[in-house]
XYZ file of N, CA and C in Angstrom:
468
model
N 0.861 -1.156 -0.057
C 0.067 0.002 0.039
C 0.888 1.159 -0.005
N 0.614 2.155 -0.946
C 1.334 3.347 -0.927
C 0.388 4.567 -0.677
N 0.881 5.722 -0.251
C 0.053 6.917 -0.193
C 0.646 7.935 -1.120
N -0.188 8.640 -1.789
C 0.086 9.658 -2.681
C -0.686 10.935 -2.116
N 0.077 11.996 -1.972
C -0.596 13.235 -1.454
C -0.182 14.383 -2.292
N -1.141 15.375 -2.240
C -0.844 16.658 -2.766
C -1.278 17.587 -1.698
N -1.412 18.846 -1.898
C -1.728 19.809 -0.897
C -3.193 19.732 -0.445
N -4.063 19.000 -1.187
C -5.487 18.908 -0.851
C -5.963 17.574 -0.253
N -5.368 16.521 -0.700
C -5.942 15.259 -0.247
C -4.829 14.230 -0.186
N -5.105 13.102 0.516
C -4.269 11.897 0.628
C -4.988 10.763 0.108
N -4.300 10.124 -0.840
C -4.977 8.966 -1.473
C -4.162 7.671 -1.218
N -4.835 6.558 -0.958
C -4.092 5.297 -0.755
C -4.329 4.392 -1.973
N -3.210 3.926 -2.490
C -3.291 3.073 -3.642
C -2.435 1.791 -3.376
N -2.770 0.766 -4.157
C -1.966 -0.433 -4.119
C -1.333 -0.606 -5.551
N -0.287 -1.255 -5.525
C 0.451 -1.455 -6.769
C 0.530 -2.949 -7.054
N 0.071 -3.314 -8.255
C 0.175 -4.668 -8.632
C 1.052 -4.755 -9.933
N 1.630 -5.878 -10.145
C 2.561 -6.061 -11.271
C 1.793 -5.934 -12.657
N 0.560 -6.408 -12.668
C -0.090 -6.335 -13.967
C -0.893 -5.068 -14.210
N -1.478 -4.427 -13.206
C -2.379 -3.351 -13.396
C -1.850 -2.092 -12.881
N -0.711 -1.938 -12.461
C -0.121 -0.637 -11.990
C -0.767 -0.291 -10.644
N -0.942 1.089 -10.524
C -1.523 1.578 -9.258
C -3.018 1.610 -9.326
N -3.699 1.191 -8.192
C -5.146 1.173 -8.084
C -5.563 1.859 -6.823
N -6.591 2.622 -6.945
C -7.197 3.259 -5.778
C -8.360 2.475 -5.278
N -8.211 1.473 -4.477
C -9.259 0.515 -3.980
C -9.670 0.796 -2.551
N -9.364 1.967 -2.070
C -9.629 2.151 -0.600
C -10.507 3.391 -0.374
N -11.427 3.187 0.639
C -12.255 4.225 1.136
C -11.674 4.739 2.479
N -11.525 6.011 2.627
C -11.043 6.564 3.889
C -12.216 6.939 4.764
N -12.262 6.286 5.885
C -13.363 6.467 6.888
C -13.120 7.944 7.582
N -14.241 8.389 8.218
C -14.048 9.568 8.898
C -13.095 9.512 10.133
N -12.951 8.313 10.589
C -11.969 8.042 11.807
C -10.574 7.828 11.169
N -10.360 8.068 10.045
C -9.048 7.983 9.335
C -8.606 6.464 8.987
N -9.501 5.580 9.354
C -9.301 4.220 8.946
C -9.588 3.997 7.474
N -8.902 3.020 6.883
C -9.048 2.743 5.485
C -9.705 1.307 5.308
N -10.747 1.282 4.420
C -11.395 -0.106 4.044
C -11.326 -0.178 2.588
N -11.447 -1.419 2.144
C -11.547 -1.600 0.700
C -12.912 -1.139 0.228
N -13.053 -0.565 -0.983
C -14.234 -0.040 -1.526
C -15.371 -1.083 -1.594
N -14.968 -2.370 -1.771
C -15.958 -3.375 -1.773
C -16.816 -3.459 -0.394
N -16.335 -2.829 0.631
C -16.947 -2.946 2.000
C -17.772 -1.701 2.193
N -17.833 -0.787 1.208
C -18.709 0.470 1.376
C -20.096 0.012 0.954
N -21.019 0.457 1.753
C -22.574 0.130 1.475
C -22.808 -1.341 1.473
N -22.126 -2.101 2.229
C -22.372 -3.640 2.308
C -23.209 -3.953 3.553
N -23.897 -3.003 4.201
C -24.690 -3.165 5.369
C -23.890 -3.803 6.606
N -22.661 -3.447 6.619
C -21.832 -3.833 7.772
C -20.950 -2.596 8.077
N -20.817 -2.273 9.366
C -20.127 -1.120 9.883
C -18.630 -1.520 9.950
N -17.943 -1.432 8.743
C -16.552 -1.886 8.645
C -15.648 -0.776 9.211
N -15.998 0.475 9.176
C -15.155 1.601 9.584
C -15.143 1.638 11.174
N -16.298 1.217 11.778
C -16.353 1.431 13.249
C -17.056 2.671 13.520
N -17.134 3.632 12.657
C -17.904 4.846 12.836
C -18.990 4.994 11.948
N -19.382 4.019 11.167
C -20.398 3.886 10.178
C -20.299 4.837 9.015
N -19.123 5.477 8.772
C -19.002 6.356 7.720
C -18.920 5.588 6.399
N -18.664 4.316 6.392
C -18.762 3.528 5.147
C -20.250 3.150 4.730
N -21.129 3.427 5.676
C -22.580 3.188 5.392
C -23.433 4.417 5.280
N -22.719 5.546 5.431
C -23.465 6.770 5.240
C -23.768 7.074 3.805
N -24.837 7.804 3.495
C -25.290 8.094 2.117
C -25.527 6.861 1.288
N -25.732 5.729 1.858
C -26.027 4.426 1.141
C -27.646 4.428 1.151
N -28.165 3.923 -0.011
C -29.564 3.817 0.041
C -30.102 2.382 -0.054
N -29.296 1.446 0.388
C -29.602 0.079 0.314
C -29.926 -0.612 1.687
N -30.036 0.230 2.753
C -30.281 -0.317 4.060
C -31.140 0.692 4.967
N -31.568 0.130 6.092
C -32.340 0.885 7.111
C -31.665 0.710 8.343
N -31.587 1.726 9.148
C -30.966 1.734 10.461
C -32.108 1.575 11.480
N -31.986 0.559 12.316
C -32.980 0.325 13.396
C -32.840 1.433 14.407
N -34.062 1.850 14.904
C -34.095 2.988 15.840
C -33.575 2.692 17.258
N -33.656 1.381 17.639
C -33.202 0.964 18.952
C -31.718 0.937 19.154
N -31.040 0.540 18.177
C -29.626 0.320 18.139
C -29.007 1.006 16.935
N -28.154 2.028 17.176
C -27.667 2.768 16.042
C -26.682 2.036 15.240
N -26.189 0.856 15.693
C -25.269 0.076 14.974
C -25.969 -1.100 14.237
N -27.269 -1.237 14.286
C -27.956 -2.355 13.647
C -28.558 -1.969 12.397
N -28.081 -2.469 11.290
C -28.505 -2.154 9.944
C -29.145 -3.393 9.331
N -30.243 -3.123 8.616
C -30.825 -4.187 7.828
C -31.051 -3.793 6.433
N -31.128 -4.714 5.517
C -31.428 -4.417 4.119
C -32.817 -3.951 3.834
N -33.030 -3.171 2.849
C -34.405 -2.692 2.524
C -35.464 -3.744 2.302
N -34.867 -4.907 1.774
C -35.739 -6.032 1.553
C -36.368 -6.574 2.788
N -35.748 -6.333 3.953
C -36.202 -6.834 5.293
C -37.239 -5.903 5.865
N -37.452 -4.735 5.292
C -38.385 -3.855 5.838
C -39.656 -4.140 5.327
N -40.763 -4.179 6.141
C -42.208 -4.456 5.839
C -42.332 -5.884 5.229
N -41.481 -6.815 5.596
C -41.696 -8.255 5.170
C -42.396 -9.139 6.096
N -42.889 -8.516 7.186
C -43.659 -9.318 8.225
C -42.803 -9.994 9.174
N -41.510 -9.832 9.165
C -40.617 -10.523 10.112
C -39.865 -9.317 10.833
N -39.911 -9.378 12.172
C -39.305 -8.299 12.952
C -37.811 -8.666 13.064
N -37.032 -7.706 12.393
C -35.591 -7.823 12.346
C -34.927 -6.866 13.317
N -35.646 -5.743 13.704
C -35.156 -4.799 14.635
C -35.837 -5.097 15.965
N -35.034 -4.960 17.074
C -35.512 -5.267 18.380
C -36.576 -4.361 18.830
N -36.679 -3.157 18.338
C -37.708 -2.318 18.620
C -38.883 -2.276 17.624
N -38.898 -3.301 16.636
C -39.998 -3.479 15.640
C -39.925 -2.427 14.677
N -38.999 -1.430 14.631
C -39.083 -0.257 13.769
C -39.047 -0.660 12.268
N -38.632 -1.845 11.931
C -38.550 -2.240 10.498
C -40.053 -2.642 10.023
N -40.956 -2.850 10.993
C -42.335 -3.261 10.565
C -43.369 -2.253 10.986
N -43.192 -1.653 12.169
C -44.147 -0.670 12.705
C -43.670 0.722 12.309
N -43.961 1.286 11.196
C -43.500 2.582 10.817
C -44.537 3.088 9.651
N -44.276 4.329 9.277
C -45.114 4.999 8.291
C -45.073 4.254 6.955
N -43.933 3.689 6.615
C -43.731 3.114 5.294
C -44.548 1.784 5.201
N -44.619 1.014 6.280
C -45.313 -0.206 6.223
C -46.855 0.025 6.614
N -47.194 1.236 7.005
C -48.528 1.547 7.357
C -48.969 1.089 8.674
N -48.060 0.662 9.539
C -48.403 0.244 10.908
C -47.490 1.048 11.872
N -48.108 1.874 12.674
C -47.251 2.577 13.728
C -47.088 1.745 14.950
N -48.078 1.009 15.347
C -48.083 0.105 16.590
C -48.758 -1.190 16.232
N -48.297 -2.194 16.888
C -48.981 -3.369 16.760
C -50.343 -3.408 17.431
N -50.424 -2.884 18.628
C -51.626 -2.808 19.390
C -52.124 -1.265 19.367
N -52.451 -0.744 18.217
C -52.837 0.636 18.124
C -54.196 1.034 18.714
N -55.125 0.067 18.869
C -56.380 0.343 19.450
C -56.318 0.330 20.979
N -56.963 1.204 21.677
C -56.850 1.231 23.142
C -57.439 -0.012 23.782
N -58.528 -0.611 23.211
C -59.067 -1.832 23.706
C -58.046 -2.996 23.742
N -57.297 -3.085 22.692
C -56.324 -4.188 22.556
C -55.178 -3.980 23.672
N -54.753 -2.717 23.801
C -53.792 -2.458 24.742
C -54.263 -2.744 26.178
N -55.459 -2.309 26.510
C -56.075 -2.625 27.781
C -56.210 -4.007 28.039
N -56.631 -4.790 27.060
C -56.779 -6.221 27.223
C -55.392 -6.893 27.488
N -54.405 -6.512 26.756
C -53.080 -7.087 26.986
C -52.563 -6.698 28.402
N -52.738 -5.481 28.792
C -52.229 -5.064 30.212
C -53.037 -5.906 31.215
N -54.397 -6.024 31.026
C -55.170 -6.782 31.971
C -54.745 -8.321 32.048
N -54.520 -8.878 30.920
C -54.042 -10.314 30.860
C -52.622 -10.486 31.509
N -51.766 -9.501 31.322
C -50.493 -9.500 31.895
C -50.490 -9.419 33.411
N -51.314 -8.533 33.896
C -51.441 -8.281 35.360
C -52.161 -9.512 36.005
N -53.206 -10.079 35.321
C -53.742 -11.326 35.894
C -52.831 -12.522 35.857
N -52.055 -12.606 34.756
C -50.992 -13.659 34.718
C -50.028 -13.568 35.954
N -49.550 -12.390 36.242
C -48.622 -12.218 37.257
C -49.286 -12.600 38.696
N -50.379 -12.029 38.920
C -51.058 -12.169 40.191
C -51.498 -13.595 40.411
N -52.232 -14.189 39.459
C -52.734 -15.525 39.653
C -51.646 -16.549 39.706
N -50.694 -16.409 38.860
C -49.553 -17.393 38.897
C -48.704 -17.266 40.169
N -48.594 -16.023 40.730
C -47.918 -15.914 41.969
C -48.666 -16.629 43.132
N -50.019 -16.557 43.119
C -50.811 -17.345 44.100
C -50.606 -18.802 43.875
N -50.571 -19.291 42.621
C -50.365 -20.748 42.344
C -48.956 -21.219 42.846
N -47.995 -20.330 42.597
C -46.560 -20.686 42.990
C -46.499 -20.738 44.487
N -47.139 -19.772 45.223
C -47.109 -19.769 46.677
C -47.774 -20.983 47.206
N -48.867 -21.478 46.650
C -49.583 -22.588 47.162
C -48.748 -23.879 46.856
N -48.154 -23.954 45.726
C -47.294 -25.090 45.362
C -46.067 -25.131 46.247
N -45.473 -24.054 46.573
C -44.321 -23.997 47.370
C -44.695 -24.419 48.856
N -45.831 -23.902 49.253
C -46.252 -24.255 50.694
C -46.591 -25.766 50.854
N -46.995 -26.428 49.721
C -47.400 -27.838 49.823
C -46.193 -28.819 49.599
N -45.057 -28.348 49.325
C -43.823 -29.250 49.171
C -43.616 -29.997 50.386
N -43.868 -29.390 51.635
C -43.572 -30.185 52.840
C -44.537 -31.348 53.084
N -45.736 -31.246 52.538
C -46.721 -32.295 52.794
C -46.674 -33.431 51.773
N -45.784 -33.330 50.874
C -45.608 -34.434 49.806
C -45.122 -35.635 50.324
N -45.719 -36.747 50.063
C -45.321 -38.094 50.643
C -44.607 -38.928 49.660
N -44.874 -38.756 48.255
C -44.296 -39.589 47.283
C -43.431 -38.789 46.263
N -42.491 -39.508 45.653
C -41.714 -38.849 44.627
C -42.491 -38.326 43.411
N -43.555 -39.142 43.003
C -44.360 -38.717 41.900
C -45.174 -37.458 42.225
N -45.623 -37.364 43.432
C -46.329 -36.085 43.844
C -45.384 -34.920 43.864
N -44.205 -35.164 44.394
C -43.234 -33.963 44.404
C -42.867 -33.603 43.037
N -42.702 -34.522 42.139
C -42.480 -34.306 40.681
C -43.613 -33.399 40.146
N -44.866 -33.748 40.407
C -46.032 -32.985 39.977
C -45.999 -31.562 40.424
N -45.709 -31.420 41.719
C -45.733 -30.168 42.329
C -44.657 -29.217 41.732
N -43.409 -29.745 41.551
C -42.362 -29.068 40.934
C -42.703 -28.617 39.502
N -43.253 -29.502 38.779
C -43.680 -29.164 37.404
C -44.749 -28.080 37.407
N -45.648 -28.147 38.309
C -46.736 -27.158 38.407
C -46.106 -25.724 38.824
N -45.181 -25.863 39.758
C -44.501 -24.551 40.110
C -43.768 -23.968 38.910
N -43.035 -24.713 38.237
C -42.285 -24.336 37.101
C -43.109 -23.787 35.918
N -44.210 -24.456 35.726
C -45.236 -23.891 34.688
C -45.789 -22.633 35.116
N -46.168 -22.386 36.368
C -46.761 -21.204 36.879
C -45.662 -20.105 36.855
N -44.447 -20.409 37.155
C -43.378 -19.442 37.047
C -43.163 -18.980 35.670
N -43.106 -19.930 34.758
C -42.922 -19.501 33.313
C -44.071 -18.628 32.792
N -45.234 -19.018 33.147
C -46.521 -18.252 32.718
C -46.419 -16.811 33.316
N -45.972 -16.792 34.647
C -45.947 -15.449 35.213
C -44.878 -14.601 34.537
N -43.762 -15.125 34.075
C -42.811 -14.379 33.392
C -43.341 -13.924 32.030
N -44.263 -14.691 31.386
C -44.874 -14.214 30.162
C -45.792 -13.003 30.438
N -46.311 -13.016 31.612
C -47.243 -11.859 31.954
C -46.499 -10.606 32.290
N -45.191 -10.732 32.660
C -44.373 -9.598 32.967
C -43.933 -8.993 31.643
């Protein structure tokens, strides 16, 4: 790798025996150099995302500024971003999954009921461990406790 400079810019080139000098490098904003084939490849090769700026082949998730997805993944019915911003947006026509107040209230109510009722079942199962006489009954109580605990976590 060679560097050629004049008073205005610095260019990095490589020299090959058959093709002479070639300028195959992109200079990142953080002064790192990457091969031009890595520019706009939906991967943050520079570390500062300057190789992905001004590219029109990807979408940046709103939850994580380093998470990029291709435009084909937007509005495809599969949630690729953790905050669902690839599916719930103006482009896809859906701003929220549960946009209606009734659906949101029903989900909150089911979540609260799952936490409360499963907490009661777990407390009853834990209190009855001492009264168990057989291994099969203990196994049943443990399974009941674990199912109630898992269901409670879903409510949270």
